[in-house]
Structure formats: structure tokens, C-alpha cells
Coordinates of C-alpha atoms in Angstrom, one line a residue:
M1 CA -8.3 14.1 -2.9
T2 CA -10.1 16.9 -1.1
L3 CA -10.6 17.3 2.6
E4 CA -14.3 16.5 1.9
D5 CA -13.3 13.2 0.4
L6 CA -11.3 12.4 3.5
R7 CA -14.1 13.5 5.8
E8 CA -16.5 11.2 3.9
A9 CA -14.1 8.3 4.5
Q10 CA -14.1 9.2 8.2
Q11 CA -17.8 9.3 8.4
G12 CA -18.1 6.0 6.6
L13 CA -15.9 4.3 9.2
A14 CA -18.3 5.2 12.1
G15 CA -19.0 2.0 14.0
I16 CA -16.4 0.0 12.1
A17 CA -12.9 1.4 12.9
V18 CA -12.0 2.4 16.5
R19 CA -10.9 6.0 17.2
T20 CA -7.6 4.7 18.6
P21 CA -6.0 6.5 21.6
L22 CA -2.9 8.6 21.9
V23 CA -0.8 7.3 24.7
D24 CA 1.8 9.5 26.4
I25 CA 5.2 7.7 26.7
P26 CA 7.4 9.6 29.2
E27 CA 10.5 7.5 28.5
L28 CA 10.4 8.4 24.8
A29 CA 9.7 12.0 25.7
A30 CA 12.8 12.1 27.9
L31 CA 14.9 10.8 25.0
A32 CA 13.4 13.2 22.5
G33 CA 13.1 16.3 24.7
V34 CA 9.5 16.9 23.5
P35 CA 6.2 15.2 24.3
V36 CA 5.8 11.9 22.5
Y37 CA 2.6 9.9 22.1
L38 CA 1.9 6.5 20.5
K39 CA -1.1 6.3 18.1
L40 CA -2.2 2.7 18.9
E41 CA -3.7 1.4 15.6
S42 CA -2.9 -2.0 17.1
R43 CA -6.2 -1.6 18.9
Q44 CA -8.3 -1.8 15.8
P45 CA -10.7 -4.8 15.6
T46 CA -8.4 -6.5 13.1
G47 CA -5.2 -5.5 15.0
A48 CA -4.0 -2.8 12.5
F49 CA -4.8 0.4 10.7
K50 CA -5.5 -1.5 7.5
L51 CA -9.2 -1.8 8.4
R52 CA -9.7 1.9 7.5
G53 CA -8.6 1.6 3.9
A54 CA -10.0 -1.8 3.3
W55 CA -13.5 -0.9 4.5
T56 CA -13.5 2.4 2.6
A57 CA -12.4 0.8 -0.7
L58 CA -15.0 -2.0 -0.3
R59 CA -17.8 0.4 0.7
R60 CA -17.1 2.6 -2.3
L61 CA -17.2 -0.2 -4.8
P62 CA -20.3 -0.3 -7.1
P63 CA -22.8 -2.9 -5.6
E64 CA -22.6 -5.2 -8.6
Q65 CA -18.8 -5.4 -8.3
R66 CA -18.9 -6.0 -4.6
A67 CA -21.5 -8.8 -5.0
R68 CA -19.0 -10.8 -7.2
G69 CA -16.4 -10.8 -4.4
V70 CA -13.0 -9.3 -3.9
I71 CA -9.4 -10.4 -3.8
T72 CA -6.1 -8.9 -2.5
Y73 CA -2.5 -9.7 -2.0
S74 CA -1.1 -9.1 1.4
S75 CA 1.5 -10.1 4.0
G76 CA -1.3 -10.2 6.5
N77 CA -2.8 -7.0 7.9
H78 CA -4.6 -5.8 4.8
G79 CA -5.8 -9.3 4.1
Q80 CA -7.3 -9.5 7.6
A81 CA -8.9 -6.1 7.2
L82 CA -10.4 -7.0 3.8
A83 CA -11.7 -10.3 5.1
Y84 CA -13.3 -8.6 8.1
A85 CA -14.9 -5.9 6.0
A86 CA -16.1 -8.5 3.5
Q87 CA -17.6 -10.6 6.2
R88 CA -19.5 -7.6 7.6
M89 CA -20.9 -6.9 4.1
G90 CA -21.6 -10.5 3.2
V91 CA -19.0 -10.6 0.4
R92 CA -16.6 -13.3 -0.7
A93 CA -12.9 -12.3 0.0
V94 CA -9.9 -14.2 -1.3
I95 CA -6.5 -13.3 0.3
V96 CA -3.3 -14.2 -1.4
M97 CA -0.5 -14.4 1.2
P98 CA 3.2 -15.3 1.2
E99 CA 4.3 -18.8 2.0
T100 CA 6.2 -17.2 4.9
A101 CA 3.2 -15.5 6.4
T102 CA 3.1 -15.7 10.2
R103 CA 0.6 -18.1 11.8
A104 CA -1.1 -15.2 13.6
K105 CA -1.8 -13.4 10.4
V106 CA -3.0 -16.5 8.5
E107 CA -5.3 -17.4 11.4
G108 CA -6.5 -13.8 11.5
V109 CA -7.7 -13.9 7.9
K110 CA -9.4 -17.3 8.5
R111 CA -11.1 -15.9 11.6
W112 CA -13.0 -13.5 9.4
A113 CA -13.9 -16.2 6.8
G114 CA -11.3 -15.1 4.3
E115 CA -10.1 -17.7 1.8
V116 CA -6.3 -18.0 2.1
V117 CA -4.2 -18.7 -0.9
L118 CA -0.4 -19.0 -0.4
A119 CA 1.9 -17.8 -3.2
G120 CA 5.6 -17.2 -3.2
T121 CA 7.5 -14.9 -0.9
T122 CA 7.4 -11.5 -2.7
S123 CA 4.7 -8.9 -3.2
E124 CA 5.1 -9.3 -6.9
Q125 CA 4.4 -13.1 -6.7
R126 CA 1.3 -12.4 -4.6
Y127 CA 0.1 -9.8 -7.1
E128 CA 0.5 -12.1 -10.1
K129 CA -1.5 -14.9 -8.3
A130 CA -4.2 -12.5 -7.2
A131 CA -4.5 -11.0 -10.8
A132 CA -4.9 -14.5 -12.2
L133 CA -7.6 -15.5 -9.7
A134 CA -9.4 -12.2 -10.3
R135 CA -9.6 -12.9 -14.0
S136 CA -10.7 -16.5 -13.5
D137 CA -13.2 -15.9 -10.8
G138 CA -14.5 -12.4 -11.7
L139 CA -13.2 -10.9 -8.5
T140 CA -12.3 -7.2 -8.0
V141 CA -8.8 -6.5 -6.8
I142 CA -8.5 -4.3 -3.7
P143 CA -4.8 -3.4 -3.6
P144 CA -3.1 -3.1 -0.2
F145 CA -1.8 0.5 -0.7
D146 CA -1.7 2.0 -4.2
H147 CA -5.4 2.8 -4.4
R148 CA -7.3 6.1 -4.1
D149 CA -10.0 4.8 -1.7
V150 CA -7.5 2.8 0.4
I151 CA -5.4 6.0 0.9
A152 CA -8.5 8.0 1.8
G153 CA -9.3 5.5 4.5
Q154 CA -5.8 5.6 5.9
A155 CA -5.9 9.4 5.9
T156 CA -8.4 9.2 8.7
V157 CA -5.5 8.3 11.0
G158 CA -4.0 11.7 10.3
L159 CA -7.4 13.5 10.8
E160 CA -7.7 11.8 14.2
I161 CA -4.2 12.8 15.3
V162 CA -4.9 16.4 14.7
E163 CA -8.2 16.2 16.4
Q164 CA -6.6 14.6 19.4
L165 CA -3.4 16.7 19.5
P166 CA -4.1 20.0 17.7
D167 CA -0.6 21.4 18.3
V168 CA 1.1 18.3 16.9
A169 CA 4.4 19.3 15.3
E170 CA 5.8 15.9 14.1
V171 CA 4.2 12.7 12.9
A172 CA 6.2 9.5 12.3
T173 CA 4.7 6.6 10.5
P174 CA 5.9 3.2 9.3
V175 CA 6.2 2.8 5.5
G176 CA 5.8 -0.3 3.4
G177 CA 4.0 0.5 0.2
G178 CA 3.2 4.0 1.4
G179 CA -0.6 4.0 1.7
L180 CA -0.7 5.0 5.4
A181 CA 2.0 7.6 4.9
A182 CA 0.3 9.1 1.9
G183 CA -3.0 9.2 3.7
I184 CA -1.5 11.0 6.7
A185 CA 0.3 13.4 4.4
L186 CA -3.0 14.3 2.7
A187 CA -4.7 14.8 6.1
L188 CA -1.8 16.9 7.6
G189 CA -1.7 19.0 4.4
A190 CA -5.4 19.7 4.7
V191 CA -5.7 20.4 8.5
R192 CA -2.2 20.8 10.0
P193 CA 0.2 21.9 7.2
S194 CA 2.9 23.0 9.7
A195 CA 3.3 19.5 11.0
R196 CA 6.3 17.5 9.5
L197 CA 5.9 13.9 8.4
T198 CA 8.8 11.4 9.0
T199 CA 8.5 8.1 7.1
V200 CA 10.3 5.2 8.9
E201 CA 11.6 2.1 7.1
P202 CA 13.9 -0.8 7.9
E203 CA 17.4 -0.4 6.5
G204 CA 16.9 -3.6 4.5
S205 CA 13.6 -2.6 3.0
A206 CA 13.7 1.1 2.2
A207 CA 11.6 1.4 -1.0
L208 CA 10.4 4.9 -0.3
A209 CA 13.9 6.3 0.6
A210 CA 15.2 4.8 -2.6
A211 CA 12.3 6.4 -4.6
L212 CA 12.9 9.8 -3.0
K213 CA 16.6 9.6 -3.9
A214 CA 15.8 8.6 -7.5
G215 CA 12.9 11.0 -7.9
K216 CA 10.6 8.2 -8.9
P217 CA 9.5 4.7 -7.7
V218 CA 12.3 2.2 -8.1
R219 CA 12.2 -1.6 -7.7
L220 CA 14.4 -3.0 -5.0
E221 CA 16.3 -6.2 -5.9
R222 CA 15.3 -7.7 -2.5
T223 CA 13.8 -6.7 0.8
H224 CA 14.9 -8.1 4.1
S225 CA 13.6 -7.3 7.6
V226 CA 12.0 -8.8 10.7
A227 CA 9.3 -6.1 10.0
D228 CA 7.3 -8.4 7.7
G229 CA 4.6 -5.9 6.9
L230 CA 7.1 -3.4 5.4
L231 CA 8.6 -5.5 2.6
P232 CA 7.2 -4.3 -0.8
L233 CA 9.8 -4.2 -3.5
S234 CA 8.5 -0.8 -4.6
V235 CA 6.5 2.1 -3.1
G236 CA 3.1 2.7 -4.8
A237 CA 3.1 5.2 -7.7
L238 CA 0.2 7.2 -6.4
N239 CA 1.6 7.1 -2.9
F240 CA 5.0 8.4 -4.1
A241 CA 3.3 11.3 -6.0
I242 CA 1.7 12.4 -2.7
L243 CA 4.8 11.8 -0.6
K244 CA 7.7 13.0 -2.8
N245 CA 7.7 16.6 -1.6
V246 CA 6.7 16.1 2.1
A247 CA 8.3 12.9 3.4
R248 CA 11.4 13.0 5.6
P249 CA 12.8 9.5 5.5
A250 CA 14.4 7.7 8.5
L251 CA 15.9 4.3 8.3
V252 CA 16.2 1.9 11.3
S253 CA 18.4 -1.1 11.9
E254 CA 17.2 -4.6 12.5
S255 CA 18.6 -4.5 16.1
A256 CA 16.8 -1.3 16.8
I257 CA 13.4 -2.7 15.5
V258 CA 13.8 -5.8 17.7
E259 CA 14.9 -3.8 20.7
A260 CA 11.9 -1.5 20.4
T261 CA 9.4 -4.3 19.9
R262 CA 10.7 -6.1 23.0
W263 CA 10.8 -2.8 25.0
L264 CA 7.2 -2.0 24.2
Y265 CA 6.1 -5.4 25.3
Y266 CA 8.2 -5.9 28.4
E267 CA 8.3 -2.3 29.7
K268 CA 5.1 -0.9 28.4
G269 CA 2.8 -3.9 28.2
L270 CA 2.1 -3.3 24.5
V271 CA 1.9 -6.1 22.0
V272 CA 3.2 -4.5 18.8
E273 CA 4.5 -6.2 15.7
P274 CA 7.9 -5.2 14.5
S275 CA 6.4 -3.3 11.6
G276 CA 4.5 -1.2 14.1
A277 CA 7.5 -0.7 16.4
V278 CA 9.7 1.0 13.8
T279 CA 8.6 4.5 14.8
A280 CA 9.5 3.9 18.4
A281 CA 12.8 2.4 17.2
A282 CA 13.5 5.6 15.3
V283 CA 13.3 7.6 18.5
R284 CA 15.1 5.1 20.7
S285 CA 18.0 4.8 18.2
R286 CA 18.1 8.6 17.7
V287 CA 17.7 8.4 13.9
F288 CA 14.5 10.6 14.4
R289 CA 15.0 13.7 16.5
P290 CA 11.6 15.6 16.7
R291 CA 11.3 19.3 17.3
G292 CA 7.9 19.5 19.0
P293 CA 4.9 17.5 20.2
T294 CA 5.2 14.2 18.4
V295 CA 3.0 11.3 17.4
L296 CA 4.4 7.9 16.6
V297 CA 2.0 5.8 14.6
V298 CA 2.0 2.2 15.9
S299 CA 0.5 0.5 12.8
G300 CA -0.3 -2.9 14.0
G301 CA -0.1 -5.6 16.8
N302 CA -0.7 -8.9 15.0
I303 CA 2.0 -10.9 16.7
D304 CA 1.7 -13.4 19.5
P305 CA 3.8 -12.8 22.7
A306 CA 5.7 -16.0 22.3
T307 CA 7.1 -14.7 19.0
I308 CA 8.1 -11.4 20.7
E309 CA 9.9 -13.4 23.4
G310 CA 11.9 -15.3 20.8
L311 CA 12.5 -12.3 18.5
V312 CA 16.1 -11.7 17.3
P313 CA 17.4 -9.4 14.5
L314 CA 17.6 -11.1 11.1
P315 CA 21.2 -11.4 9.8
V316 CA 22.1 -8.9 7.1

């Protein structure tokens, strides 16, 4: 993908995705010894960065495919984003979600007229159900991360970061399937190649770290984390191809994720889901030690305050 391709995605998001702010966080800067900013993708209309990729992929579909409707498999945020985009375009959207999906994310999909289908607990089970429904109903599958146009849409986060902070030296981003990280990697490579990319995963769900160690995507036997948006059993193949030579992995514990989620809420007044809090957790637990002006991507905020108040680390 060229810079022109990423710029086209950025232009196509005008009036749809919000240009989310960078927020200076002095407490994190004091810990890191460098300026630290949060990129609040939690302030997107659907509560997460996923809107960028979902809209771009749907917009770029041939009109005849789009008219037949779309389907995806998602723990919640991509599903909400695709439902929102589809409603804006007058398109049917079916969202296959895990049986363990949070109420906030299920209601979020329904808010945008998405048709919710619950299937299993793993990304593979959701994928199998979505593939079957796509065949039976003539729907086009829009994957949550391993897709060229989805990655191009997510790359606009990286373009914005460099526009907002031209001297950025470090960007840290959460990683599930790798679409956001791959997009940011492409953007940084095109407009700020000196910036380093740190990819943050829960210790119990480190598919990218495992792939980097093996030199290829590998399937984890299980994933386990309070960060429910970061639980794919494998990183996407296309995403890995982009990330394999640039990603610097960092793993955070369950206790660090919960601590950061609660700290962001009680001390900074920010409603951030655990998946979005992992970058702050990496700084607060000192597993990520940046060397210059740093942006921590807060990927989503689809969690209700009552859940944050009762949040505890999952047992290992």
C-alpha cells in the first residue's frame, strides 16, 4: 500500500471518523521521563478506532456487493463499526459475536441496526459461523483485521499522529489481530520512518509476540485476558508481513491492565476499556520505556463505568 492509498482512505473518512485528540498526561510523562500523550480513539462515534477500517472497506466495495449486505465476526468494536457504516450507507450488516460478548458491545451493534448472531467463544468459531451465513445469504465478509482496506483505514490513526505531533519518536498501540498496528506501521514508514512502534499485548494473549518469535503467524492454544478485544488466536497473515521487521513487542500483566483501566477512569476521568488501556499499562508497569515524545493509542472505550468499578484481574 502506498502513501497515496492511505491518503485516499483518510479523505474518504471526512465527516465519518473524528480526528481524535492527543491528550498530554503529565503523570505518565513523569514515569517515562519524556512527553507522553494519549490518542483517544475512544472518542470515535462508535467508541473505537475500528470505524476507520470498517468504513473504508465498506466504501471501497463494488456497489453490487455492498447492496447484497455484509457480515463480520467480532468481539464487539469492529462489529459496532461495521453496523454503523452499513446503516449510514443503507446496507444490511450481520455481526457474529461471541456468546461472552459484553452487554455494552452487543447493545452497541443493535444501536446501529446490526443483526447480532452469537456463536461460541473463540474468533475461529465466529469466523466459521460468519462464513456459513455469508454463503447462505450472499453476504460479503468484511474481516476485522486481516484485510487490505481495513488496514488502510486504520493507518489513518498513524497519519493523524504525525500531523499532530511531528517530532513523535515512539508510538505504542494495542494488538489483537494486528490491523491497527499494521496500519500505523505503514503510516509511520511513509511519513515518520524514524519513529519506533511498540506493540502491546496481554501476557495471556500474545499472538503477535509468538509470531515474531517463530518468524510466522502461529495459532495459540488459548487466549485469556480481561482485555476482551485482544483475544484472537492468531495474528493476521497480512498484518504480520507488515509488522515482522518493525514491531517491538511488549507484554503486560492482567493486574497492570486492570490498574491502568481503573487509573484512567478514577484519576483522569477517561472511560477506557481494558483493551484500550494496555498501552498506558505498559508505561505504568515499566515494560515500555520510551526514548522520546511518545503517543499511546487508546483504541476504544466501549465499557460502562459500573464494569470498570467492579473490574478485577482474571486468574491465570
